[in-house]
Amino acid sequence: MESTRYHSDPDPSEISITVKREGGYDGAVAISYRTIDATAIGGTTQNDGSDYIKAEGTLWFRHGETSKDIDITINPNAHDHSTLIVALQKPMLGATLGEDCAMVITLCKTEGCRESRDEALLAEIAGNYDDEDKPLLEAYYEQFTNALTMGGEVDEDGEEEEPTVSDLIMHFISLFWKVLFSLVPPRFFGSGYPAFVISLVFIGILTAIVEQIASLLGCVWSLKRAVSGITLVALGTSLPDTFASRSAAIHDDSADAAIGNITGSNSVNVFLGLGLPWILAVVWKWADGSGDFEVGTFNLQFSVILFIILACFAILTLFIRRVAVGGELGGPTVAKYITGGVCLFFWMTYIIVASLKAYDKFPL
């Protein structure tokens, strides 16, 4: 490909990408290609709500042919400034991939569509989209090398800036975790399933360690388990969700991923995190013949009712933002700080009131 970045003309109906054959034209060669969703969503028809129609196939170069075109159909209702990737893969009959083997396409519906910093970074990644052809050991070596290498931010032109002092500090703070998670298999190995499963195992082990450390801190500070559970343990296990939601809020066009990440995490905590241990305990007690499995509660009813009330106020805040600002996230700086302050107030209210109730300092 001639470049790793492409901006369409305003309101395009079809995009044609040229793939050039270089380094000799004797004999026939072939190479596969496919489109990959980034912020644009691919579909099968023009009326299924997608931004473009997915394309996948093989380009066959006959003897002497130097170029082939990949045609991509863009739907009329495609979102402005959405992006997709066209990737070349699996060269055949002696062909090899060049340095630029993928392209980031930005769909422009209006004039003045400029490249963002995220697209520059995405283009840099796409320019090296040949991981699937790497040997497994080489991919592992690259993961460890990247973990040990300190790099700066990427500017608007996709060039890496000099590392700052904060980059240096964060690199050494997170170095152990970077190296540890480099043990996760590369994403292309086994279609990504080993990486997904082993990542979950790593996250589960680290969450268990954080929970134990938080419980020990609560014990050292003479906190009741009900209080340490809603403060130290909750913070330790929920901070990864917070950072994931922040990343989703920054990079996604809508608030669905950011808010859905929190609600999805809570549903896993409630339905799986509580349900699975209870089922295992009941089955164990039944198999052991030692009677029913009964666990009493001290402050649960009050905490759940308080949480539901504050959650209703949080949902009301989102509705107010939709009317006043035009969206659940973002908007003017003042509105963002006010919303953040309101959510922080809800959290502090829950912590203080539930803690007072645990120590019998609340009248109810």
Coordinates of C-alpha atoms in Angstrom, one line a residue:
M1 CA 0.0 0.0 0.0
E2 CA 1.1 3.5 -0.7
S3 CA 0.4 4.8 2.8
T4 CA -1.0 3.7 6.2
R5 CA -3.5 6.5 6.3
Y6 CA -6.4 7.5 4.0
H7 CA -9.0 10.2 4.4
S8 CA -12.0 9.9 2.1
D9 CA -13.7 12.7 0.2
P10 CA -16.7 14.2 1.8
D11 CA -19.8 11.9 1.8
P12 CA -18.2 9.0 -0.2
S13 CA -20.2 6.1 -1.6
E14 CA -17.2 3.9 -2.4
I15 CA -13.5 3.8 -1.6
S16 CA -10.9 2.2 -3.8
I17 CA -7.5 1.2 -2.3
T18 CA -4.6 0.3 -4.5
V19 CA -2.3 -2.5 -3.6
K20 CA 1.0 -2.4 -5.5
R21 CA 3.4 -5.2 -6.3
E22 CA 7.0 -4.3 -6.0
G23 CA 10.4 -6.1 -6.2
G24 CA 9.7 -8.0 -9.4
Y25 CA 6.7 -8.9 -11.6
D26 CA 7.6 -12.4 -12.8
G27 CA 5.1 -15.2 -12.2
A28 CA 1.8 -15.2 -10.4
V29 CA 1.4 -14.3 -6.7
A30 CA -1.5 -13.8 -4.4
I31 CA -2.3 -12.1 -1.1
S32 CA -5.4 -12.1 1.2
Y33 CA -7.1 -9.0 2.5
R34 CA -9.9 -8.1 4.9
T35 CA -11.5 -5.1 6.6
I36 CA -11.3 -4.7 10.4
D37 CA -13.6 -2.5 12.5
A38 CA -12.0 0.4 14.4
T39 CA -14.6 3.0 15.3
A40 CA -16.6 2.3 12.1
I41 CA -18.9 -0.8 12.2
G42 CA -18.9 -3.1 9.2
G43 CA -22.1 -4.9 8.0
T44 CA -23.4 -7.0 5.2
T45 CA -26.0 -4.6 3.6
Q46 CA -26.5 -0.8 3.3
N47 CA -29.6 -0.9 5.5
D48 CA -28.4 -2.7 8.6
G49 CA -27.2 0.4 10.4
S50 CA -23.5 -0.2 9.7
D51 CA -21.0 2.3 8.4
Y52 CA -19.6 0.2 5.5
I53 CA -19.9 -3.2 4.0
K54 CA -17.3 -5.7 5.1
A55 CA -14.8 -6.9 2.5
E56 CA -12.7 -10.0 2.5
G57 CA -11.0 -11.9 -0.3
T58 CA -7.8 -12.7 -2.2
L59 CA -5.9 -10.5 -4.7
W60 CA -4.4 -12.5 -7.6
F61 CA -1.6 -10.9 -9.5
R62 CA -0.9 -12.5 -12.9
H63 CA 2.5 -12.4 -14.5
G64 CA 3.4 -8.8 -15.1
E65 CA 0.6 -7.2 -13.2
T66 CA 1.8 -4.5 -10.8
S67 CA -1.4 -3.3 -9.0
K68 CA -4.8 -4.4 -7.8
D69 CA -7.7 -2.4 -6.3
I70 CA -9.8 -3.2 -3.2
D71 CA -13.2 -1.6 -3.4
I72 CA -15.1 -0.8 -0.2
T73 CA -18.7 0.3 -0.2
I74 CA -19.6 3.1 2.3
N75 CA -23.1 3.3 3.6
P76 CA -25.0 6.6 3.2
N77 CA -25.6 6.9 7.0
A78 CA -21.9 6.2 8.0
H79 CA -20.8 8.2 11.0
D80 CA -18.5 11.1 10.4
H81 CA -14.8 10.7 11.3
S82 CA -15.2 6.9 11.9
T83 CA -12.3 4.6 11.0
L84 CA -11.7 1.2 9.7
I85 CA -8.6 -0.8 8.8
V86 CA -7.8 -2.7 5.6
A87 CA -5.2 -5.3 6.3
L88 CA -3.2 -7.5 3.9
Q89 CA -2.4 -11.0 5.2
K90 CA -1.2 -14.4 4.2
P91 CA 0.9 -13.8 1.1
M92 CA 1.0 -16.8 -1.2
L93 CA 3.1 -18.3 -4.1
G94 CA 6.3 -16.7 -2.9
A95 CA 5.0 -13.2 -2.1
T96 CA 6.0 -11.3 1.0
L97 CA 4.4 -8.4 2.9
G98 CA 5.9 -5.0 2.6
E99 CA 6.4 -2.6 5.5
D100 CA 3.0 -0.9 5.0
C101 CA 0.7 -3.9 4.9
A102 CA -2.4 -2.2 6.4
M103 CA -4.2 1.1 6.0
V104 CA -6.4 3.2 8.4
I105 CA -9.3 4.7 6.5
T106 CA -11.2 7.7 7.9
L107 CA -14.7 8.2 6.6
C108 CA -15.3 12.0 6.2
K109 CA -18.8 13.2 5.9
T110 CA -18.0 16.9 6.0
E111 CA -15.2 19.2 4.8
G112 CA -12.2 19.8 7.0
C113 CA -12.0 16.3 8.4
R114 CA -8.6 16.2 10.0
E115 CA -6.5 13.4 11.4
S116 CA -6.7 13.0 15.2
R117 CA -3.9 11.8 17.5
D118 CA -5.7 8.5 18.0
E119 CA -5.8 7.9 14.3
A120 CA -2.1 8.6 14.0
L121 CA -1.4 6.0 16.7
L122 CA -3.8 3.6 15.0
A123 CA -2.0 4.1 11.7
E124 CA 1.3 3.4 13.3
I125 CA -0.1 0.1 14.6
A126 CA -1.7 -0.7 11.2
G127 CA 1.7 -0.1 9.5
N128 CA 3.0 -3.1 11.4
Y129 CA 0.0 -5.3 11.0
D130 CA 1.9 -8.5 10.2
D131 CA 1.9 -10.2 13.6
E132 CA 0.0 -13.2 12.3
D133 CA 3.0 -14.1 10.2
K134 CA 5.5 -13.9 13.1
P135 CA 6.8 -17.0 14.9
L136 CA 5.5 -17.4 18.4
L137 CA 8.9 -17.0 20.0
E138 CA 9.6 -13.8 18.1
A139 CA 6.3 -12.4 19.1
Y140 CA 7.0 -13.2 22.8
Y141 CA 10.5 -11.6 22.4
E142 CA 8.9 -8.4 21.0
Q143 CA 6.4 -8.3 23.9
F144 CA 9.1 -8.5 26.5
T145 CA 11.2 -5.9 24.6
N146 CA 8.3 -3.5 24.5
A147 CA 7.6 -4.0 28.2
L148 CA 11.2 -3.1 29.1
T149 CA 11.5 -0.2 26.6
M150 CA 10.4 3.3 27.8
G151 CA 8.7 5.4 25.2
G152 CA 7.0 8.8 25.2
E153 CA 3.7 9.9 23.9
V154 CA 2.7 10.0 20.2
D155 CA 2.2 13.4 18.7
E156 CA -0.4 14.4 16.1
D157 CA 1.9 13.4 13.3
G158 CA 2.3 9.8 14.7
E159 CA 5.9 10.5 15.8
E160 CA 7.1 9.4 19.2
E161 CA 8.0 12.3 21.5
E162 CA 10.9 12.3 24.0
P163 CA 9.9 10.7 27.3
T164 CA 9.1 13.1 30.1
V165 CA 9.8 12.7 33.8
S166 CA 6.3 11.4 34.4
D167 CA 6.8 8.8 31.7
L168 CA 10.0 7.7 33.4
I169 CA 8.4 7.4 36.8
M170 CA 5.4 5.5 35.5
H171 CA 7.6 3.2 33.5
F172 CA 9.5 2.1 36.6
I173 CA 6.4 1.9 38.7
S174 CA 4.6 -0.4 36.2
L175 CA 7.7 -2.3 35.0
F176 CA 7.0 -5.4 37.0
W177 CA 3.4 -5.6 35.8
K178 CA 4.4 -5.0 32.2
V179 CA 6.9 -7.8 32.3
L180 CA 4.4 -10.1 34.2
F181 CA 1.7 -9.6 31.6
S182 CA 4.2 -10.1 28.8
L183 CA 3.8 -13.8 29.7
V184 CA 0.3 -13.6 28.2
P185 CA 0.3 -15.3 24.7
P186 CA 0.3 -13.0 21.7
R187 CA -3.1 -12.0 20.5
F188 CA -2.8 -13.7 17.2
F189 CA -1.9 -17.1 18.7
G190 CA -4.9 -19.5 18.7
S191 CA -7.2 -16.8 17.3
G192 CA -6.7 -14.9 20.5
Y193 CA -8.5 -17.4 22.8
P194 CA -5.3 -18.3 24.9
A195 CA -4.6 -14.6 25.4
F196 CA -8.2 -14.0 26.6
V197 CA -8.3 -16.9 29.0
I198 CA -4.8 -16.4 30.5
S199 CA -5.5 -12.7 30.9
L200 CA -8.6 -13.5 32.9
V201 CA -6.6 -15.9 35.0
F202 CA -3.9 -13.2 35.7
I203 CA -6.6 -10.6 36.5
G204 CA -8.4 -13.0 38.8
I205 CA -5.1 -13.8 40.7
L206 CA -4.2 -10.1 41.1
T207 CA -7.7 -9.3 42.2
A208 CA -7.5 -12.0 44.9
I209 CA -4.1 -10.6 46.1
V210 CA -5.5 -7.0 46.2
E211 CA -8.5 -8.2 48.2
Q212 CA -6.4 -10.0 50.7
I213 CA -4.1 -7.0 51.2
A214 CA -7.0 -4.7 51.6
S215 CA -8.5 -7.1 54.2
L216 CA -5.3 -7.2 56.1
L217 CA -5.1 -3.4 56.1
G218 CA -8.6 -3.2 57.5
C219 CA -7.6 -5.7 60.2
V220 CA -4.5 -3.7 61.1
W221 CA -6.5 -0.4 61.2
S222 CA -9.2 -2.2 63.3
L223 CA -11.9 -1.6 60.7
K224 CA -15.0 -3.7 60.6
R225 CA -15.2 -6.0 57.7
A226 CA -18.4 -4.2 56.4
V227 CA -16.4 -0.9 56.3
S228 CA -13.2 -2.4 54.8
G229 CA -15.3 -4.1 52.2
I230 CA -17.0 -0.9 50.9
T231 CA -13.7 1.1 51.1
L232 CA -10.4 -0.7 50.7
V233 CA -11.5 -3.9 49.0
A234 CA -14.0 -2.0 46.7
L235 CA -11.3 0.5 45.7
G236 CA -8.7 -2.2 45.1
T237 CA -10.9 -4.3 42.9
S238 CA -12.8 -1.5 41.1
L239 CA -9.9 0.8 40.1
P240 CA -9.1 -1.3 36.9
D241 CA -12.8 -0.8 35.9
T242 CA -12.4 2.9 36.5
F243 CA -9.3 3.2 34.2
A244 CA -11.0 1.0 31.6
S245 CA -14.1 3.3 31.6
R246 CA -11.8 6.4 31.4
S247 CA -10.1 4.9 28.3
A248 CA -13.4 4.0 26.7
A249 CA -14.8 7.5 27.4
I250 CA -11.7 9.2 25.7
H251 CA -11.5 7.0 22.6
D252 CA -15.1 6.0 21.8
D253 CA -17.6 8.3 20.1
S254 CA -20.4 7.4 22.5
A255 CA -20.8 6.8 26.3
D256 CA -22.1 3.3 25.8
A257 CA -18.8 1.5 26.3
A258 CA -17.7 3.7 29.3
I259 CA -21.0 3.3 31.2
G260 CA -21.6 -0.3 30.0
N261 CA -18.3 -1.3 31.3
I262 CA -19.3 -0.3 34.8
T263 CA -22.8 -1.9 34.7
G264 CA -21.3 -5.0 33.1
S265 CA -18.7 -5.3 35.8
N266 CA -21.3 -4.9 38.6
S267 CA -23.5 -7.5 37.0
V268 CA -20.5 -9.9 37.0
N269 CA -19.8 -9.1 40.7
V270 CA -23.4 -9.6 41.7
F271 CA -24.6 -12.5 39.6
L272 CA -21.3 -14.4 39.2
G273 CA -19.1 -13.2 42.0
L274 CA -21.9 -13.9 44.6
G275 CA -23.9 -16.6 42.8
L276 CA -21.1 -18.9 41.9
P277 CA -19.5 -19.2 45.5
W278 CA -23.0 -19.6 47.0
I279 CA -23.8 -22.5 44.5
L280 CA -20.5 -24.2 45.3
A281 CA -21.0 -23.8 49.0
V282 CA -24.6 -25.2 48.8
V283 CA -23.5 -28.2 46.7
W284 CA -20.6 -28.8 49.1
K285 CA -22.8 -28.8 52.2
W286 CA -25.3 -31.0 50.4
A287 CA -22.7 -33.5 49.4
D288 CA -21.1 -33.4 52.8
G289 CA -24.5 -33.9 54.5
S290 CA -23.7 -31.2 57.1
G291 CA -27.0 -29.4 56.7
D292 CA -28.2 -26.1 55.1
F293 CA -25.8 -23.4 54.1
E294 CA -26.8 -20.3 56.0
V295 CA -25.0 -17.0 56.2
G296 CA -26.3 -14.1 58.3
T297 CA -26.0 -10.4 57.5
F298 CA -25.3 -7.5 59.7
N299 CA -25.6 -4.3 57.6
L300 CA -26.5 -5.6 54.1
Q301 CA -30.1 -4.5 53.9
F302 CA -29.3 -0.9 54.8
S303 CA -26.3 -0.7 52.5
V304 CA -28.3 -2.1 49.5
I305 CA -31.2 0.2 50.1
L306 CA -28.8 3.2 50.4
F307 CA -27.0 2.1 47.2
I308 CA -30.2 1.8 45.2
I309 CA -31.3 5.3 46.3
L310 CA -28.0 6.9 45.3
A311 CA -28.0 4.9 42.1
C312 CA -31.4 6.3 41.2
F313 CA -30.0 9.8 41.7
A314 CA -27.0 9.0 39.5
I315 CA -29.3 7.8 36.7
L316 CA -31.3 11.1 37.2
T317 CA -28.0 13.0 36.8
L318 CA -27.4 11.3 33.4
F319 CA -30.9 12.2 32.2
I320 CA -30.3 15.8 33.3
R321 CA -27.0 15.9 31.4
R322 CA -28.7 14.5 28.3
V323 CA -31.2 17.4 28.3
A324 CA -28.8 20.2 29.5
V325 CA -25.5 19.2 27.8
G326 CA -26.6 16.9 25.0
G327 CA -24.9 13.7 26.2
E328 CA -24.1 11.6 29.2
L329 CA -20.3 12.3 28.9
G330 CA -18.3 15.3 27.8
G331 CA -19.7 18.7 27.2
P332 CA -18.4 22.1 28.6
T333 CA -15.7 22.0 31.2
V334 CA -17.9 23.4 34.0
A335 CA -20.6 20.7 33.3
K336 CA -17.9 18.0 33.4
Y337 CA -16.5 19.1 36.8
I338 CA -20.0 19.5 38.2
T339 CA -21.0 16.0 37.2
G340 CA -17.8 14.6 38.6
G341 CA -18.3 16.4 41.8
V342 CA -21.9 15.1 42.1
C343 CA -20.8 11.5 41.5
L344 CA -18.0 11.9 44.1
F345 CA -20.6 13.3 46.5
F346 CA -22.8 10.2 46.0
W347 CA -19.8 7.9 46.7
M348 CA -18.7 9.8 49.8
T349 CA -22.3 9.8 51.1
Y350 CA -22.6 6.1 50.6
I351 CA -19.2 5.4 52.4
I352 CA -19.9 7.8 55.3
V353 CA -23.5 6.7 56.0
A354 CA -22.9 3.0 55.6
S355 CA -19.8 3.2 57.8
L356 CA -21.8 5.1 60.5
K357 CA -24.5 2.4 60.3
A358 CA -21.8 -0.3 60.7
Y359 CA -20.6 1.3 63.9
D360 CA -24.2 1.9 65.2
K361 CA -23.7 5.7 64.9
F362 CA -26.6 6.1 62.5
P363 CA -30.1 6.5 64.1
L364 CA -31.9 4.2 61.6

